[in-house]
PDB file of C-alpha atoms in Angstrom:
ATOM      1  CA  MET A   1     -10.973 -38.374 -21.275  1.00  0.00           C
ATOM      2  CA  LYS A   2     -10.116 -41.259 -23.664  1.00  0.00           C
ATOM      3  CA  ILE A   3      -6.552 -41.260 -25.031  1.00  0.00           C
ATOM      4  CA  ASP A   4      -5.731 -43.210 -28.272  1.00  0.00           C
ATOM      5  CA  ILE A   5      -2.651 -45.279 -27.822  1.00  0.00           C
ATOM      6  CA  PHE A   6      -0.594 -46.023 -30.959  1.00  0.00           C
ATOM      7  CA  GLU A   7       1.713 -48.988 -30.959  1.00  0.00           C
ATOM      8  CA  PHE A   8       4.376 -48.929 -33.672  1.00  0.00           C
ATOM      9  CA  GLY A   9       6.456 -51.905 -32.483  1.00  0.00           C
ATOM     10  CA  GLN A  10      10.199 -51.722 -32.565  1.00  0.00           C
ATOM     11  CA  PRO A  11      12.001 -48.948 -34.601  1.00  0.00           C
ATOM     12  CA  THR A  12      12.508 -50.233 -38.128  1.00  0.00           C
ATOM     13  CA  ILE A  13      15.043 -47.778 -39.690  1.00  0.00           C
ATOM     14  CA  GLN A  14      18.570 -47.061 -38.875  1.00  0.00           C
ATOM     15  CA  TRP A  15      19.237 -43.305 -39.715  1.00  0.00           C
ATOM     16  CA  GLU A  16      22.328 -42.903 -41.929  1.00  0.00           C
ATOM     17  CA  TYR A  17      23.879 -39.957 -40.028  1.00  0.00           C
ATOM     18  CA  CYS A  18      23.867 -40.903 -36.444  1.00  0.00           C
ATOM     19  CA  LEU A  19      22.888 -44.609 -36.716  1.00  0.00           C
ATOM     20  CA  GLY A  20      19.881 -43.840 -34.486  1.00  0.00           C
ATOM     21  CA  GLU A  21      17.003 -46.247 -34.591  1.00  0.00           C
ATOM     22  CA  VAL A  22      13.858 -44.579 -35.637  1.00  0.00           C
ATOM     23  CA  TRP A  23      10.275 -45.330 -36.639  1.00  0.00           C
ATOM     24  CA  TYR A  24       9.053 -44.475 -40.147  1.00  0.00           C
ATOM     25  CA  GLU A  25       6.363 -42.411 -38.449  1.00  0.00           C
ATOM     26  CA  GLU A  26       9.065 -40.124 -37.056  1.00  0.00           C
ATOM     27  CA  ARG A  27      10.058 -38.879 -40.526  1.00  0.00           C
ATOM     28  CA  SER A  28      10.399 -35.220 -41.057  1.00  0.00           C
ATOM     29  CA  HIS A  29       7.928 -35.064 -44.083  1.00  0.00           C
ATOM     30  CA  LYS A  30       4.740 -36.806 -43.320  1.00  0.00           C
ATOM     31  CA  SER A  31       3.546 -36.809 -46.959  1.00  0.00           C
ATOM     32  CA  LYS A  32       3.412 -40.346 -48.425  1.00  0.00           C
ATOM     33  CA  THR A  33       4.325 -38.870 -51.878  1.00  0.00           C
ATOM     34  CA  TYR A  34       7.611 -37.268 -50.677  1.00  0.00           C
ATOM     35  CA  VAL A  35      10.391 -39.397 -52.195  1.00  0.00           C
ATOM     36  CA  LYS A  36      13.219 -39.106 -49.674  1.00  0.00           C
ATOM     37  CA  VAL A  37      12.587 -40.193 -46.148  1.00  0.00           C
ATOM     38  CA  ASP A  38      14.545 -38.224 -43.658  1.00  0.00           C
ATOM     39  CA  PHE A  39      14.635 -37.582 -39.979  1.00  0.00           C
ATOM     40  CA  SER A  40      15.454 -34.578 -37.804  1.00  0.00           C
ATOM     41  CA  ILE A  41      14.308 -35.812 -34.432  1.00  0.00           C
ATOM     42  CA  CYS A  42      17.767 -37.292 -33.365  1.00  0.00           C
ATOM     43  CA  CYS A  43      20.668 -35.434 -34.994  1.00  0.00           C
ATOM     44  CA  GLN A  44      18.936 -32.663 -37.059  1.00  0.00           C
ATOM     45  CA  LYS A  45      19.770 -34.526 -40.312  1.00  0.00           C
ATOM     46  CA  GLY A  46      23.457 -34.861 -39.398  1.00  0.00           C
ATOM     47  CA  LYS A  47      24.077 -31.391 -38.037  1.00  0.00           C
ATOM     48  CA  VAL A  48      24.498 -32.574 -34.339  1.00  0.00           C
ATOM     49  CA  LYS A  49      27.363 -34.839 -33.686  1.00  0.00           C
ATOM     50  CA  LEU A  50      27.600 -36.613 -30.286  1.00  0.00           C
ATOM     51  CA  PRO A  51      30.680 -38.416 -29.056  1.00  0.00           C
ATOM     52  CA  PHE A  52      30.336 -42.208 -28.464  1.00  0.00           C
ATOM     53  CA  LEU A  53      29.511 -43.178 -24.851  1.00  0.00           C
ATOM     54  CA  GLN A  54      32.422 -43.609 -22.567  1.00  0.00           C
ATOM     55  CA  GLU A  55      32.926 -46.873 -20.704  1.00  0.00           C
ATOM     56  CA  PRO A  56      31.179 -46.537 -17.255  1.00  0.00           C
ATOM     57  CA  PRO A  57      33.203 -46.661 -14.086  1.00  0.00           C
ATOM     58  CA  LYS A  58      34.522 -50.208 -13.232  1.00  0.00           C
ATOM     59  CA  LEU A  59      32.364 -50.427 -10.117  1.00  0.00           C
ATOM     60  CA  LEU A  60      29.049 -49.521 -11.943  1.00  0.00           C
ATOM     61  CA  LEU A  61      29.789 -51.970 -14.724  1.00  0.00           C
ATOM     62  CA  GLU A  62      30.509 -54.743 -12.225  1.00  0.00           C
ATOM     63  CA  LEU A  63      27.272 -53.895 -10.279  1.00  0.00           C
ATOM     64  CA  LEU A  64      25.314 -54.027 -13.575  1.00  0.00           C
ATOM     65  CA  ASN A  65      26.872 -57.288 -14.855  1.00  0.00           C
ATOM     66  CA  GLY A  66      26.617 -59.221 -11.597  1.00  0.00           C
ATOM     67  CA  GLN A  67      30.475 -59.331 -11.104  1.00  0.00           C
ATOM     68  CA  ASP A  68      30.287 -57.697  -7.743  1.00  0.00           C
ATOM     69  CA  SER A  69      29.135 -59.278  -4.611  1.00  0.00           C
ATOM     70  CA  ARG A  70      26.616 -56.385  -3.980  1.00  0.00           C
ATOM     71  CA  SER A  71      25.119 -56.737  -7.500  1.00  0.00           C
ATOM     72  CA  GLU A  72      21.930 -58.464  -6.384  1.00  0.00           C
ATOM     73  CA  HIS A  73      21.240 -55.795  -3.910  1.00  0.00           C
ATOM     74  CA  TYR A  74      22.079 -53.006  -6.418  1.00  0.00           C
ATOM     75  CA  LEU A  75      19.889 -54.442  -9.124  1.00  0.00           C
ATOM     76  CA  GLU A  76      16.981 -55.045  -6.830  1.00  0.00           C
ATOM     77  CA  ASN A  77      17.220 -51.361  -5.723  1.00  0.00           C
ATOM     78  CA  ILE A  78      18.413 -49.804  -9.001  1.00  0.00           C
ATOM     79  CA  ARG A  79      15.525 -47.323  -9.345  1.00  0.00           C
ATOM     80  CA  SER A  80      16.338 -45.944  -5.855  1.00  0.00           C
ATOM     81  CA  TYR A  81      20.025 -45.591  -6.680  1.00  0.00           C
ATOM     82  CA  ASN A  82      19.209 -43.848  -9.922  1.00  0.00           C
ATOM     83  CA  SER A  83      16.932 -41.467  -8.112  1.00  0.00           C
ATOM     84  CA  MET A  84      19.722 -40.570  -5.831  1.00  0.00           C
ATOM     85  CA  PHE A  85      21.613 -39.049  -8.706  1.00  0.00           C
ATOM     86  CA  SER A  86      18.574 -37.203 -10.119  1.00  0.00           C
ATOM     87  CA  PHE A  87      18.466 -33.312 -10.229  1.00  0.00           C
ATOM     88  CA  THR A  88      14.845 -33.149 -11.161  1.00  0.00           C
ATOM     89  CA  SER A  89      11.447 -34.800 -10.937  1.00  0.00           C
ATOM     90  CA  ILE A  90       9.383 -35.467 -14.035  1.00  0.00           C
ATOM     91  CA  GLY A  91       5.746 -34.464 -14.273  1.00  0.00           C
ATOM     92  CA  GLY A  92       2.848 -34.494 -16.632  1.00  0.00           C
ATOM     93  CA  ASN A  93      -0.330 -36.315 -17.436  1.00  0.00           C
ATOM     94  CA  VAL A  94       0.199 -39.992 -16.783  1.00  0.00           C
ATOM     95  CA  GLN A  95      -1.811 -42.517 -18.806  1.00  0.00           C
ATOM     96  CA  SER A  96      -2.144 -45.618 -16.613  1.00  0.00           C
ATOM     97  CA  SER A  97      -5.382 -47.217 -17.807  1.00  0.00           C
ATOM     98  CA  ILE A  98      -3.384 -49.875 -19.825  1.00  0.00           C
ATOM     99  CA  ASN A  99      -1.800 -51.326 -16.732  1.00  0.00           C
ATOM    100  CA  ASP A 100      -3.722 -54.413 -15.852  1.00  0.00           C
ATOM    101  CA  GLY A 101      -1.297 -56.015 -13.336  1.00  0.00           C
ATOM    102  CA  TYR A 102      -0.352 -58.872 -15.592  1.00  0.00           C
ATOM    103  CA  VAL A 103       2.787 -57.462 -17.213  1.00  0.00           C
ATOM    104  CA  PRO A 104       5.405 -54.930 -16.067  1.00  0.00           C
ATOM    105  CA  PRO A 105       3.700 -51.522 -15.780  1.00  0.00           C
ATOM    106  CA  GLN A 106       4.045 -48.942 -18.472  1.00  0.00           C
ATOM    107  CA  PHE A 107       4.627 -45.197 -17.673  1.00  0.00           C
ATOM    108  CA  ILE A 108       3.132 -43.076 -20.437  1.00  0.00           C
ATOM    109  CA  LEU A 109       3.180 -39.319 -20.410  1.00  0.00           C
ATOM    110  CA  HIS A 110       1.054 -37.350 -22.785  1.00  0.00           C
ATOM    111  CA  GLY A 111       0.240 -33.636 -23.261  1.00  0.00           C
ATOM    112  CA  GLN A 112       2.806 -31.183 -21.831  1.00  0.00           C
ATOM    113  CA  ASN A 113       5.595 -32.816 -19.919  1.00  0.00           C
ATOM    114  CA  TYR A 114       7.910 -30.980 -17.539  1.00  0.00           C
ATOM    115  CA  HIS A 115      10.653 -31.275 -14.991  1.00  0.00           C
ATOM    116  CA  ARG A 116      10.468 -29.971 -11.526  1.00  0.00           C
ATOM    117  CA  ILE A 117      13.769 -28.761 -10.114  1.00  0.00           C
ATOM    118  CA  GLY A 118      12.649 -26.747  -7.012  1.00  0.00           C
ATOM    119  CA  SER A 119      14.823 -24.346  -5.201  1.00  0.00           C
ATOM    120  CA  LEU A 120      18.571 -24.775  -4.463  1.00  0.00           C
ATOM    121  CA  LEU A 121      17.963 -24.690  -0.606  1.00  0.00           C
ATOM    122  CA  PRO A 122      15.366 -26.780   1.214  1.00  0.00           C
ATOM    123  CA  ASP A 123      12.539 -24.978   3.059  1.00  0.00           C
ATOM    124  CA  SER A 124      13.185 -24.425   6.763  1.00  0.00           C
ATOM    125  CA  GLY A 125      12.677 -27.686   8.580  1.00  0.00           C
ATOM    126  CA  SER A 126      12.513 -29.748   5.352  1.00  0.00           C
ATOM    127  CA  SER A 127      15.090 -32.403   4.184  1.00  0.00           C
ATOM    128  CA  PRO A 128      17.108 -31.691   0.955  1.00  0.00           C
ATOM    129  CA  LYS A 129      15.964 -33.335  -2.185  1.00  0.00           C
ATOM    130  CA  PHE A 130      16.986 -33.460  -5.855  1.00  0.00           C
ATOM    131  CA  ALA A 131      19.631 -30.856  -6.784  1.00  0.00           C
ATOM    132  CA  GLN A 132      19.672 -29.791  -2.960  1.00  0.00           C
ATOM    133  CA  LEU A 133      21.355 -33.139  -2.333  1.00  0.00           C
ATOM    134  CA  TYR A 134      24.429 -32.022  -4.231  1.00  0.00           C
ATOM    135  CA  ILE A 135      24.957 -28.526  -2.874  1.00  0.00           C
ATOM    136  CA  TYR A 136      23.340 -28.360   0.521  1.00  0.00           C
ATOM    137  CA  ASP A 137      25.254 -29.845   3.491  1.00  0.00           C
ATOM    138  CA  THR A 138      27.930 -31.577   1.326  1.00  0.00           C
ATOM    139  CA  GLN A 139      29.660 -32.994   4.360  1.00  0.00           C
ATOM    140  CA  ASN A 140      26.666 -35.325   4.840  1.00  0.00           C
ATOM    141  CA  GLU A 141      25.823 -35.766   1.080  1.00  0.00           C
ATOM    142  CA  VAL A 142      25.660 -39.624   1.201  1.00  0.00           C
ATOM    143  CA  SER A 143      23.668 -39.721   4.448  1.00  0.00           C
ATOM    144  CA  ASN A 144      21.229 -37.064   3.022  1.00  0.00           C
ATOM    145  CA  ARG A 145      20.648 -39.102  -0.077  1.00  0.00           C
ATOM    146  CA  LEU A 146      20.145 -42.346   1.808  1.00  0.00           C
ATOM    147  CA  SER A 147      17.803 -40.797   4.368  1.00  0.00           C
ATOM    148  CA  HIS A 148      15.695 -39.434   1.414  1.00  0.00           C
ATOM    149  CA  PHE A 149      15.280 -43.010   0.235  1.00  0.00           C
ATOM    150  CA  GLY A 150      15.531 -44.712   3.601  1.00  0.00           C
ATOM    151  CA  TYR A 151      12.122 -46.424   3.351  1.00  0.00           C
ATOM    152  CA  VAL A 152      13.454 -48.480   0.464  1.00  0.00           C
ATOM    153  CA  LEU A 153      16.914 -49.231   1.621  1.00  0.00           C
ATOM    154  CA  TYR A 154      16.429 -49.199   5.494  1.00  0.00           C
ATOM    155  CA  SER A 155      17.418 -52.784   6.060  1.00  0.00           C
ATOM    156  CA  VAL A 156      20.618 -52.466   4.143  1.00  0.00           C
ATOM    157  CA  THR A 157      21.637 -48.889   4.800  1.00  0.00           C
ATOM    158  CA  LEU A 158      25.316 -49.590   5.592  1.00  0.00           C
ATOM    159  CA  PHE A 159      25.586 -51.799   2.427  1.00  0.00           C
ATOM    160  CA  SER A 160      23.943 -48.868   0.489  1.00  0.00           C
ATOM    161  CA  TYR A 161      26.173 -46.297   2.080  1.00  0.00           C
ATOM    162  CA  PHE A 162      29.293 -47.990   0.714  1.00  0.00           C
ATOM    163  CA  ILE A 163      27.956 -48.435  -2.723  1.00  0.00           C
ATOM    164  CA  LEU A 164      26.666 -44.895  -2.994  1.00  0.00           C
ATOM    165  CA  THR A 165      29.887 -43.565  -1.565  1.00  0.00           C
ATOM    166  CA  GLN A 166      31.958 -45.324  -4.173  1.00  0.00           C
ATOM    167  CA  LEU A 167      29.717 -44.283  -7.027  1.00  0.00           C
ATOM    168  CA  ILE A 168      29.848 -40.643  -6.013  1.00  0.00           C
ATOM    169  CA  GLN A 169      33.702 -40.797  -5.845  1.00  0.00           C
ATOM    170  CA  ARG A 170      33.907 -42.030  -9.313  1.00  0.00           C
TER     171      ARG A 170
END
């Protein structure tokens, strides 16, 4: 099945209520004769008010900004660390035909997208994953998370253990 891909470039409008950056194509009324352009995709036309983001924990900020001796390792493995804090797994139809190996790959979902959360306890004989890592065997929470991603962080497990432990404690 051929999927049409539309490229709109960077968002061109800053919405007056929430200062969100949006594309003209995301406007509420698609008619070109409609005089006022408004958006409901982000803040429901000003009805939803979100607090500003808080400053991240000091350790995380230092890891991200290269101010910690472990920053290089953290940044090289950032997807694994991010996944260790994930409660769900995303699913859907993935469009990968545009990936040609010359630029960073794009992950495009189309159709119905969903999150898999699974049960709160692992199946008998299975290792915990996703939300189970938070509630099952909390005494070994860090070890459970690392063993789930051990294939990526195997050679630096002790290093990863200390980073993960500190991030969880924050």
